[in-house]
């Protein structure tokens, strides 16, 4: 965007939702949080990764709640 100084700008609902989920990471202590739509099928997470359901979360600026999962590393089993 811009005529004098060109910049790449990311706009829209997807970026807004992503920013709100990132903010939730800070308040919950998880390093990674994923929405239901970004989660793989149950049982297909890589070894050593555990998904904990955070439940429906109200995100600022969103009309509907978003189901979120906190992701954390666990001791990988051999």
CSV table of C-alpha atoms in Angstrom, one decimal:
chain,number,residue,atom,x,y,z
A,1,UNK,CA,0.0,0.0,0.0
A,2,UNK,CA,1.1,3.6,-0.5
A,3,UNK,CA,2.5,5.7,-3.2
A,4,UNK,CA,5.5,7.3,-1.5
A,5,UNK,CA,6.5,4.4,0.7
A,6,UNK,CA,5.4,1.0,-0.4
A,7,UNK,CA,4.6,-1.5,2.3
A,8,UNK,CA,3.1,-4.9,2.5
A,9,UNK,CA,0.0,-4.6,4.7
A,10,UNK,CA,-2.1,-7.6,5.8
A,11,UNK,CA,-5.8,-6.7,6.4
A,12,UNK,CA,-9.0,-8.5,7.0
A,13,UNK,CA,-10.9,-10.7,9.3
A,14,UNK,CA,-8.3,-13.5,9.2
A,15,UNK,CA,-5.5,-11.3,10.3
A,16,UNK,CA,-7.7,-9.7,13.0
A,17,UNK,CA,-8.6,-13.1,14.4
A,18,UNK,CA,-5.0,-14.2,14.3
A,19,UNK,CA,-3.9,-11.1,16.2
A,20,UNK,CA,-6.6,-11.9,18.9
A,21,UNK,CA,-5.5,-15.5,19.2
A,22,UNK,CA,-1.9,-14.3,19.5
A,23,UNK,CA,-3.0,-12.0,22.3
A,24,UNK,CA,-4.7,-15.0,24.0
A,25,UNK,CA,-1.3,-16.8,24.0
A,26,UNK,CA,0.2,-14.1,26.2
A,27,UNK,CA,-2.7,-14.3,28.7
A,28,UNK,CA,-2.8,-18.1,28.9
A,29,UNK,CA,0.9,-18.9,29.0
A,30,UNK,CA,0.8,-21.2,26.0
A,31,UNK,CA,3.4,-20.8,23.3
A,32,UNK,CA,1.1,-22.0,20.6
A,33,UNK,CA,-2.7,-21.8,20.3
A,34,UNK,CA,-4.8,-23.1,17.4
A,35,UNK,CA,-8.4,-22.7,16.5
A,36,UNK,CA,-10.6,-25.7,15.7
A,37,UNK,CA,-10.4,-24.9,12.0
A,38,UNK,CA,-6.6,-25.0,12.1
A,39,UNK,CA,-6.3,-28.3,14.1
A,40,UNK,CA,-5.6,-31.6,12.3
A,41,UNK,CA,-7.9,-34.6,12.7
A,42,UNK,CA,-7.9,-36.0,16.3
A,43,UNK,CA,-5.0,-38.4,16.9
A,44,UNK,CA,-2.8,-36.9,14.1
A,45,UNK,CA,-0.7,-34.5,16.1
A,46,UNK,CA,3.0,-35.2,15.9
A,47,UNK,CA,4.5,-37.3,18.7
A,48,UNK,CA,5.4,-35.1,21.7
A,49,UNK,CA,2.6,-32.5,21.1
A,50,UNK,CA,-0.4,-32.4,23.3
A,51,UNK,CA,-3.5,-30.3,22.5
A,52,UNK,CA,-5.5,-29.0,25.5
A,53,UNK,CA,-9.0,-27.8,24.8
A,54,UNK,CA,-9.4,-24.2,26.1
A,55,UNK,CA,-13.1,-24.1,25.2
A,56,UNK,CA,-15.0,-21.4,23.5
A,57,UNK,CA,-13.2,-18.1,23.9
A,58,UNK,CA,-14.6,-14.7,23.2
A,59,UNK,CA,-12.1,-12.7,21.1
A,60,UNK,CA,-12.3,-8.9,21.1
A,61,UNK,CA,-14.0,-7.7,18.0
A,62,UNK,CA,-15.5,-11.0,17.0
A,63,UNK,CA,-19.3,-11.7,17.2
A,64,UNK,CA,-19.0,-15.4,17.6
A,65,UNK,CA,-16.8,-17.3,20.2
A,66,UNK,CA,-13.9,-19.3,18.8
A,67,UNK,CA,-13.0,-22.8,20.0
A,68,UNK,CA,-9.3,-22.8,20.9
A,69,UNK,CA,-6.7,-25.4,21.8
A,70,UNK,CA,-3.5,-24.8,23.7
A,71,UNK,CA,-0.6,-26.8,22.3
A,72,UNK,CA,2.3,-27.9,24.4
A,73,UNK,CA,5.3,-30.3,24.2
A,74,UNK,CA,5.3,-33.4,26.2
A,75,UNK,CA,7.9,-36.1,26.7
A,76,UNK,CA,8.0,-38.0,23.5
A,77,UNK,CA,7.4,-41.7,24.0
A,78,UNK,CA,9.7,-44.3,22.3
